[in-house]
mmCIF file with all atom_site columns, C-alpha atoms in Angstrom:
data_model
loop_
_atom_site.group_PDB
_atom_site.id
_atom_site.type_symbol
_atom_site.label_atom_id
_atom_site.label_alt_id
_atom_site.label_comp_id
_atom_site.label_asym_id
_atom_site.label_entity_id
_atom_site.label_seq_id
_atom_site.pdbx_PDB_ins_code
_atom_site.Cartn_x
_atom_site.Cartn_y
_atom_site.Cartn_z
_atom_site.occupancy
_atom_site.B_iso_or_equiv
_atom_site.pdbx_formal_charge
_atom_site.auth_seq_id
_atom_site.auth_comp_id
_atom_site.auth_asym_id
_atom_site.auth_atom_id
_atom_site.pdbx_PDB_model_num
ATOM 1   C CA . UNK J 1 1   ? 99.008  121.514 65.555  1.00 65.00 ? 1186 UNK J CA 1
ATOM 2   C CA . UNK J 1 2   ? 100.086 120.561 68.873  1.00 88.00 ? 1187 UNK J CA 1
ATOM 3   C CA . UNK J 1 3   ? 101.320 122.771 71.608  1.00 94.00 ? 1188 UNK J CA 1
ATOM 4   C CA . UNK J 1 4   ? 104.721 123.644 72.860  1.00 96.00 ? 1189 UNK J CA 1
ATOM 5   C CA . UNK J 1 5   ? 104.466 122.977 76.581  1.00 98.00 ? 1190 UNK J CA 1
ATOM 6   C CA . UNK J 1 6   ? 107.158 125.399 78.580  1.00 98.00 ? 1191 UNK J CA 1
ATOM 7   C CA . UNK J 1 7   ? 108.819 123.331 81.208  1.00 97.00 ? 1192 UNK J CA 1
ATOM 8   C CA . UNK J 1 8   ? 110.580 125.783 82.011  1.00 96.00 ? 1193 UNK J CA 1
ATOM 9   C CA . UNK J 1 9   ? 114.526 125.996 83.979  1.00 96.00 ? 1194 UNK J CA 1
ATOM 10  C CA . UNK J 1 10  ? 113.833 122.672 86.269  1.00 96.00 ? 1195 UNK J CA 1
ATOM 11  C CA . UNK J 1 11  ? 111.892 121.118 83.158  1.00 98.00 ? 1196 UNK J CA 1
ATOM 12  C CA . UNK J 1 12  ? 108.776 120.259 84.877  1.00 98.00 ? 1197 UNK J CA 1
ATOM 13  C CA . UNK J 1 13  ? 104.926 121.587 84.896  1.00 98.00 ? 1198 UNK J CA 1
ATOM 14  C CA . UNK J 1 14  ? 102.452 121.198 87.512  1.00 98.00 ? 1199 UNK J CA 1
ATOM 15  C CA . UNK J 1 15  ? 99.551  118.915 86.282  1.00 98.00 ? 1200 UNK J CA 1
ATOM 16  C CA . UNK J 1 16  ? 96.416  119.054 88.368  1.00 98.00 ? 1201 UNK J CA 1
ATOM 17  C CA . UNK J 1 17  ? 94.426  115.187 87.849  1.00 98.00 ? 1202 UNK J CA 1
ATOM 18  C CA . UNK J 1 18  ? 90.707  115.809 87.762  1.00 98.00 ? 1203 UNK J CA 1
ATOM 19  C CA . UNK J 1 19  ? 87.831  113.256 87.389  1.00 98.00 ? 1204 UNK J CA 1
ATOM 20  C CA . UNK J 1 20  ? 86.653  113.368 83.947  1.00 98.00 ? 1205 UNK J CA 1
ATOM 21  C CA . UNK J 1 21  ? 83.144  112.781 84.793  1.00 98.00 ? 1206 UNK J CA 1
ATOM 22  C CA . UNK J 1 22  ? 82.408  114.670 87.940  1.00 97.00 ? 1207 UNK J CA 1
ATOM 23  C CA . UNK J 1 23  ? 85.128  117.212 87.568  1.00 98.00 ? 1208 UNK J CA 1
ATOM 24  C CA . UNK J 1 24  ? 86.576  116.611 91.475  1.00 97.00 ? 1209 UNK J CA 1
ATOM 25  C CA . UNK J 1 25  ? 90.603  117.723 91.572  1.00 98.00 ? 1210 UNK J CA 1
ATOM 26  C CA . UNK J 1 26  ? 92.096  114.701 92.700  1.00 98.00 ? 1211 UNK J CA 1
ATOM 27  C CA . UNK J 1 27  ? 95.766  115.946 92.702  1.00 98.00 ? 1212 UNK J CA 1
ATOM 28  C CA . UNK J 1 28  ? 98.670  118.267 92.131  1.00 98.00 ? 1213 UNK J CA 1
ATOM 29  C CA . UNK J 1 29  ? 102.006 116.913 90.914  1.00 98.00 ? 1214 UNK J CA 1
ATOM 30  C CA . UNK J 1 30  ? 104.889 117.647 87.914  1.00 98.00 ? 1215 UNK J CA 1
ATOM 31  C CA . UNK J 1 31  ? 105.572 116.573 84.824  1.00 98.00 ? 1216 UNK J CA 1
ATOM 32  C CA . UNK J 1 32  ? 108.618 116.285 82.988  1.00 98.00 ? 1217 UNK J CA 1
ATOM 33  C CA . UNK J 1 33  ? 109.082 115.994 79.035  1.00 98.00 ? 1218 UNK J CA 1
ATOM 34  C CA . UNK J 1 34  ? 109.419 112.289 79.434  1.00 98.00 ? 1219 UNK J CA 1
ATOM 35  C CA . UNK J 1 35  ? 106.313 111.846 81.905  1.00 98.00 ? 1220 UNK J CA 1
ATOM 36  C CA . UNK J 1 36  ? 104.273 113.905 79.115  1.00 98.00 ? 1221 UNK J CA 1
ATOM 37  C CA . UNK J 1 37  ? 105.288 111.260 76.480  1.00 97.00 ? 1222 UNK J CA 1
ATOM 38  C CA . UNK J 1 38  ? 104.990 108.457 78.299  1.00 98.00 ? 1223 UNK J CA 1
ATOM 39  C CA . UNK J 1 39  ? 100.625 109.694 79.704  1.00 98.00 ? 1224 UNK J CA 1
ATOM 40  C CA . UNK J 1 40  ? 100.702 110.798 75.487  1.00 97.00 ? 1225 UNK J CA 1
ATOM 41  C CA . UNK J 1 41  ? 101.723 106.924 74.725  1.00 98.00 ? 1226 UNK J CA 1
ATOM 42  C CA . UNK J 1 42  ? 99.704  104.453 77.107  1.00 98.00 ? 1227 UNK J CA 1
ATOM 43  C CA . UNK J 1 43  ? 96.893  106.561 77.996  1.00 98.00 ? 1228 UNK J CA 1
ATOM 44  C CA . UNK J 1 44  ? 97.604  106.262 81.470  1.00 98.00 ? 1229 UNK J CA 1
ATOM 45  C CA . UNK J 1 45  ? 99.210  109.349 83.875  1.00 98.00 ? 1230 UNK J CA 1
ATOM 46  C CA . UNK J 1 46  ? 102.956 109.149 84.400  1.00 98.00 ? 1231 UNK J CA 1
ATOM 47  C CA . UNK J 1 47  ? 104.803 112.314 86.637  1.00 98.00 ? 1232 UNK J CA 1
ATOM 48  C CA . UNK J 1 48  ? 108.007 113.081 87.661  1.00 98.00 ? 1233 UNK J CA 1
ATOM 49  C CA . UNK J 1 49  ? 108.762 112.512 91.456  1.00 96.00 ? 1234 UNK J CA 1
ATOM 50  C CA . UNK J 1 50  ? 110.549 115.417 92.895  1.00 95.00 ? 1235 UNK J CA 1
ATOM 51  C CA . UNK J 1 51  ? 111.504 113.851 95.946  1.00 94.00 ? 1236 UNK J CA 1
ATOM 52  C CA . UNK J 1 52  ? 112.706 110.699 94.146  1.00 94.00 ? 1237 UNK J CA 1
ATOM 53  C CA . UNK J 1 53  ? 114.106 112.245 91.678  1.00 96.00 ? 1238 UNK J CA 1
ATOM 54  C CA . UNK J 1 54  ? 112.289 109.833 88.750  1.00 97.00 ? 1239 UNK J CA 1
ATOM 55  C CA . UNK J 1 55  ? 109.271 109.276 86.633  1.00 98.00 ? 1240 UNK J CA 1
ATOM 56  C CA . UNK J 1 56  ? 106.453 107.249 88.336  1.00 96.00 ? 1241 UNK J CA 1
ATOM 57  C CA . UNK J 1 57  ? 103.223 105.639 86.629  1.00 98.00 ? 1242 UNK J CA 1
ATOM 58  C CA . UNK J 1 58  ? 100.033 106.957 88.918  1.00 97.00 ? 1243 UNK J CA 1
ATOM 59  C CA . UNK J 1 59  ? 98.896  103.702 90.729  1.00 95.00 ? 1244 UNK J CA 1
ATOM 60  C CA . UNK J 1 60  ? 101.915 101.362 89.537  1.00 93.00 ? 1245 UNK J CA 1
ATOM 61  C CA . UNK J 1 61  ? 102.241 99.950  93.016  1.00 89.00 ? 1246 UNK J CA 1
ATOM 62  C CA . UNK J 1 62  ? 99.069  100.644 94.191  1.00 92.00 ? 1247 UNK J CA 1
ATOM 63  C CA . UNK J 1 63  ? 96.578  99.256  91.054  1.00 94.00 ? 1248 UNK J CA 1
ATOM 64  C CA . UNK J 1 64  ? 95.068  102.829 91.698  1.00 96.00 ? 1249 UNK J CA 1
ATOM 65  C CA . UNK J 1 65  ? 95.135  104.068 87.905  1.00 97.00 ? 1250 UNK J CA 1
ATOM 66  C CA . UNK J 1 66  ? 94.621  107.191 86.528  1.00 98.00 ? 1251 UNK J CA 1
ATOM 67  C CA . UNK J 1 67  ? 93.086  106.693 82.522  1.00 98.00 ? 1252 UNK J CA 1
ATOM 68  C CA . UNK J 1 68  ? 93.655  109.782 80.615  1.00 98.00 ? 1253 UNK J CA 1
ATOM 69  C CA . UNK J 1 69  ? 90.858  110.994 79.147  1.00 98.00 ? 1254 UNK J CA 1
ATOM 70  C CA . UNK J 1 70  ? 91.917  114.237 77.874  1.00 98.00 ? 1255 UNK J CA 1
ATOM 71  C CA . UNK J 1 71  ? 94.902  116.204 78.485  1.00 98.00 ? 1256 UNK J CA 1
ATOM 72  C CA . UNK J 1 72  ? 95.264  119.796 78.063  1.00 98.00 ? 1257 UNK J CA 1
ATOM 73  C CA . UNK J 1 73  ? 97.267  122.834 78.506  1.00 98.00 ? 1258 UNK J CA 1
ATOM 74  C CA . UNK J 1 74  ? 97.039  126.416 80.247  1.00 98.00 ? 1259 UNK J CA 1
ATOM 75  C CA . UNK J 1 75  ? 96.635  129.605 77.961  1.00 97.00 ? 1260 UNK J CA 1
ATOM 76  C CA . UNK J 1 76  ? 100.906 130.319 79.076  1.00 97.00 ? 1261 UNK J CA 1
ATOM 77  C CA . UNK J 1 77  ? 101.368 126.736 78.096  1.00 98.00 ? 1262 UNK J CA 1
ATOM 78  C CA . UNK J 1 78  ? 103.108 125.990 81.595  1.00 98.00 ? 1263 UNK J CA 1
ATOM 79  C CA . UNK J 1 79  ? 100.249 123.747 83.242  1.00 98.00 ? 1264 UNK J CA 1
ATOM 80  C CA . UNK J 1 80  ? 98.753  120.712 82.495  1.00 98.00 ? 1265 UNK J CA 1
ATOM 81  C CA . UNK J 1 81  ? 95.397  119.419 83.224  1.00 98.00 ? 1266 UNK J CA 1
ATOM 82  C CA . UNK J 1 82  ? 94.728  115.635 83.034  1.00 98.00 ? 1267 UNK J CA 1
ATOM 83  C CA . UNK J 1 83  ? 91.097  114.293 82.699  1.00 98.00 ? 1268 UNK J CA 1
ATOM 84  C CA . UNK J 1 84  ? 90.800  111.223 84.053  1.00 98.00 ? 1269 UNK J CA 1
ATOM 85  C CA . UNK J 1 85  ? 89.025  108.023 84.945  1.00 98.00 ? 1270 UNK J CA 1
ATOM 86  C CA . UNK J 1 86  ? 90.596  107.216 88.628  1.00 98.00 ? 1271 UNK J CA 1
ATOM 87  C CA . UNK J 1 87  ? 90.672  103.995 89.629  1.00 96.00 ? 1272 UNK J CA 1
ATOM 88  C CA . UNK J 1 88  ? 89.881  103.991 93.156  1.00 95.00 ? 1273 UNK J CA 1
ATOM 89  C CA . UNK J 1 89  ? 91.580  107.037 95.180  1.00 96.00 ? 1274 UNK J CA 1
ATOM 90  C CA . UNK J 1 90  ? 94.048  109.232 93.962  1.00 97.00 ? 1275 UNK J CA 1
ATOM 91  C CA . UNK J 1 91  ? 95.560  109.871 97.531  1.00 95.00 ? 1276 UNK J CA 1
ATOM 92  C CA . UNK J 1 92  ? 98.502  108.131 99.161  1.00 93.00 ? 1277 UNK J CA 1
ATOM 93  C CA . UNK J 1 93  ? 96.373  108.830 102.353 1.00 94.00 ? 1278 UNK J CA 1
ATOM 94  C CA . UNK J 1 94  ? 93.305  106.446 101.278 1.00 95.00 ? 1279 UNK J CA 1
ATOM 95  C CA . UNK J 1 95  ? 91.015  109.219 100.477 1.00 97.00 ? 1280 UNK J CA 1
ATOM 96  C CA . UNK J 1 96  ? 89.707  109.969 97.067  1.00 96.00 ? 1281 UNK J CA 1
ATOM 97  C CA . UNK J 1 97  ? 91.523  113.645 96.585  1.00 98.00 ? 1282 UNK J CA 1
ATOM 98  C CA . UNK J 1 98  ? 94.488  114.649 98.066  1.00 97.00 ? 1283 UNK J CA 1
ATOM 99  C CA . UNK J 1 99  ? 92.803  117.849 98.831  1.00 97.00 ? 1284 UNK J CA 1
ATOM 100 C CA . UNK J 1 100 ? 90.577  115.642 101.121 1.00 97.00 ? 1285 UNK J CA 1
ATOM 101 C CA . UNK J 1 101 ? 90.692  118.748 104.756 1.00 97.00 ? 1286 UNK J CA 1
ATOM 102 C CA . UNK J 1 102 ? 90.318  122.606 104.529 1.00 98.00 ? 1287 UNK J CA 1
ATOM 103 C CA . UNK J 1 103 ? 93.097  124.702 106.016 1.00 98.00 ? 1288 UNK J CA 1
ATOM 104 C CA . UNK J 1 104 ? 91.267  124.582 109.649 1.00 98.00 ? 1289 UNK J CA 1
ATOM 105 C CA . UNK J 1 105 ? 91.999  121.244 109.528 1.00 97.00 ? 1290 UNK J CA 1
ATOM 106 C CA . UNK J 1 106 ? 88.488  119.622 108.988 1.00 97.00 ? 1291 UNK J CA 1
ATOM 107 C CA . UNK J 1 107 ? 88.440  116.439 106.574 1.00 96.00 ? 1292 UNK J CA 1
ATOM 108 C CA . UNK J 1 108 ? 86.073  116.768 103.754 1.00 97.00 ? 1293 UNK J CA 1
ATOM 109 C CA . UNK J 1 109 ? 87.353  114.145 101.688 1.00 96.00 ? 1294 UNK J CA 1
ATOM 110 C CA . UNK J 1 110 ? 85.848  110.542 101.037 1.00 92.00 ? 1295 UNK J CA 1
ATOM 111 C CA . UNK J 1 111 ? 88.916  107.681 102.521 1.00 96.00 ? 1296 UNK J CA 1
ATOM 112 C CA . UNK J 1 112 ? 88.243  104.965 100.082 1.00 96.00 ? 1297 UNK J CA 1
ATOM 113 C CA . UNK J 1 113 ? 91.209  102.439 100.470 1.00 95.00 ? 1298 UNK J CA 1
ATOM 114 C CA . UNK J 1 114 ? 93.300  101.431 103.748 1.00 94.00 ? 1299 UNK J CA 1
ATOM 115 C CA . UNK J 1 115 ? 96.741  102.545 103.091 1.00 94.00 ? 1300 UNK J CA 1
ATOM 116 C CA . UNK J 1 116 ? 98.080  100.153 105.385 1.00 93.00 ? 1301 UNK J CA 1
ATOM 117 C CA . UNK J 1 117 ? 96.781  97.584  103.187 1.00 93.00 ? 1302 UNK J CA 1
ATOM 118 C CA . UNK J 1 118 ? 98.138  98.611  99.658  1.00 92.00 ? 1303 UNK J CA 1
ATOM 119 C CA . UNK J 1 119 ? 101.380 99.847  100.474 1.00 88.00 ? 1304 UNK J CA 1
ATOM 120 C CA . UNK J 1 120 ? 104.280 98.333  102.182 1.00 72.00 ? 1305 UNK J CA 1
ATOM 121 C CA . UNK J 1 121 ? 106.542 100.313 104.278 1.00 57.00 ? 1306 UNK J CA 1
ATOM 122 C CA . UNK J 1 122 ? 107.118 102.948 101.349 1.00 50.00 ? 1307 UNK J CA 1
#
């Protein structure tokens, strides 16, 4: 039996990455229908982008791949959770998490890449 995911009016569902093994949230971003299909298919984590309006392989650009594991859905069937195997960091900022600082501002976070050096002027 699988699960009808509700992607509701915008059709897209948060999906919170977290490492498979150690169980650190790496990120926060949205799915669509498609993006669901295309993580179900290759194994590998596909969102939607919002602000680009288009469906985006994690770590296409950057070689910093997210291997699916597992993926699973809330109890309202409205969330997704992605276990994964990240390759590298899951941040755009270099760090490991994108919830890397607390609220005061301190950074807690591991940087494990140069952004500078993966990405061109994005």
């Amino acid at each position: 039996m699988t699960v009808d995911v509700d992607f509701g009016e915008d059709g897209l569902v948060p999906a919170v990455a977290q490492d498979a093994d150690s169980g650190e949230v790496l990120m926060l971003a949205y799915v669509s229908p498609e993006a669901l299909d295309r993580t179900i298919e290759t194994g590998r984590a596909h969102y939607y982008s919002r602000s680009r309006d288009e469906l985006w392989e994690k770590g296409a650009s950057s070689g910093h791949t997210q291997e699916i594991r597992e993926v699973r859905v809330d109890c309202d069937a409205d969330t997704l959770l992605y276990l994964v195997d990240q390759n590298v960091g899951a941040c755009h900022t270099g760090h490991r998490s994108c919830f890397y600082r607390t609220v005061e501002g301190e950074n807690v976070g591991e940087r494990v890449f140069d952004p500078d050096a993966v990405y061109d002027d994005e």
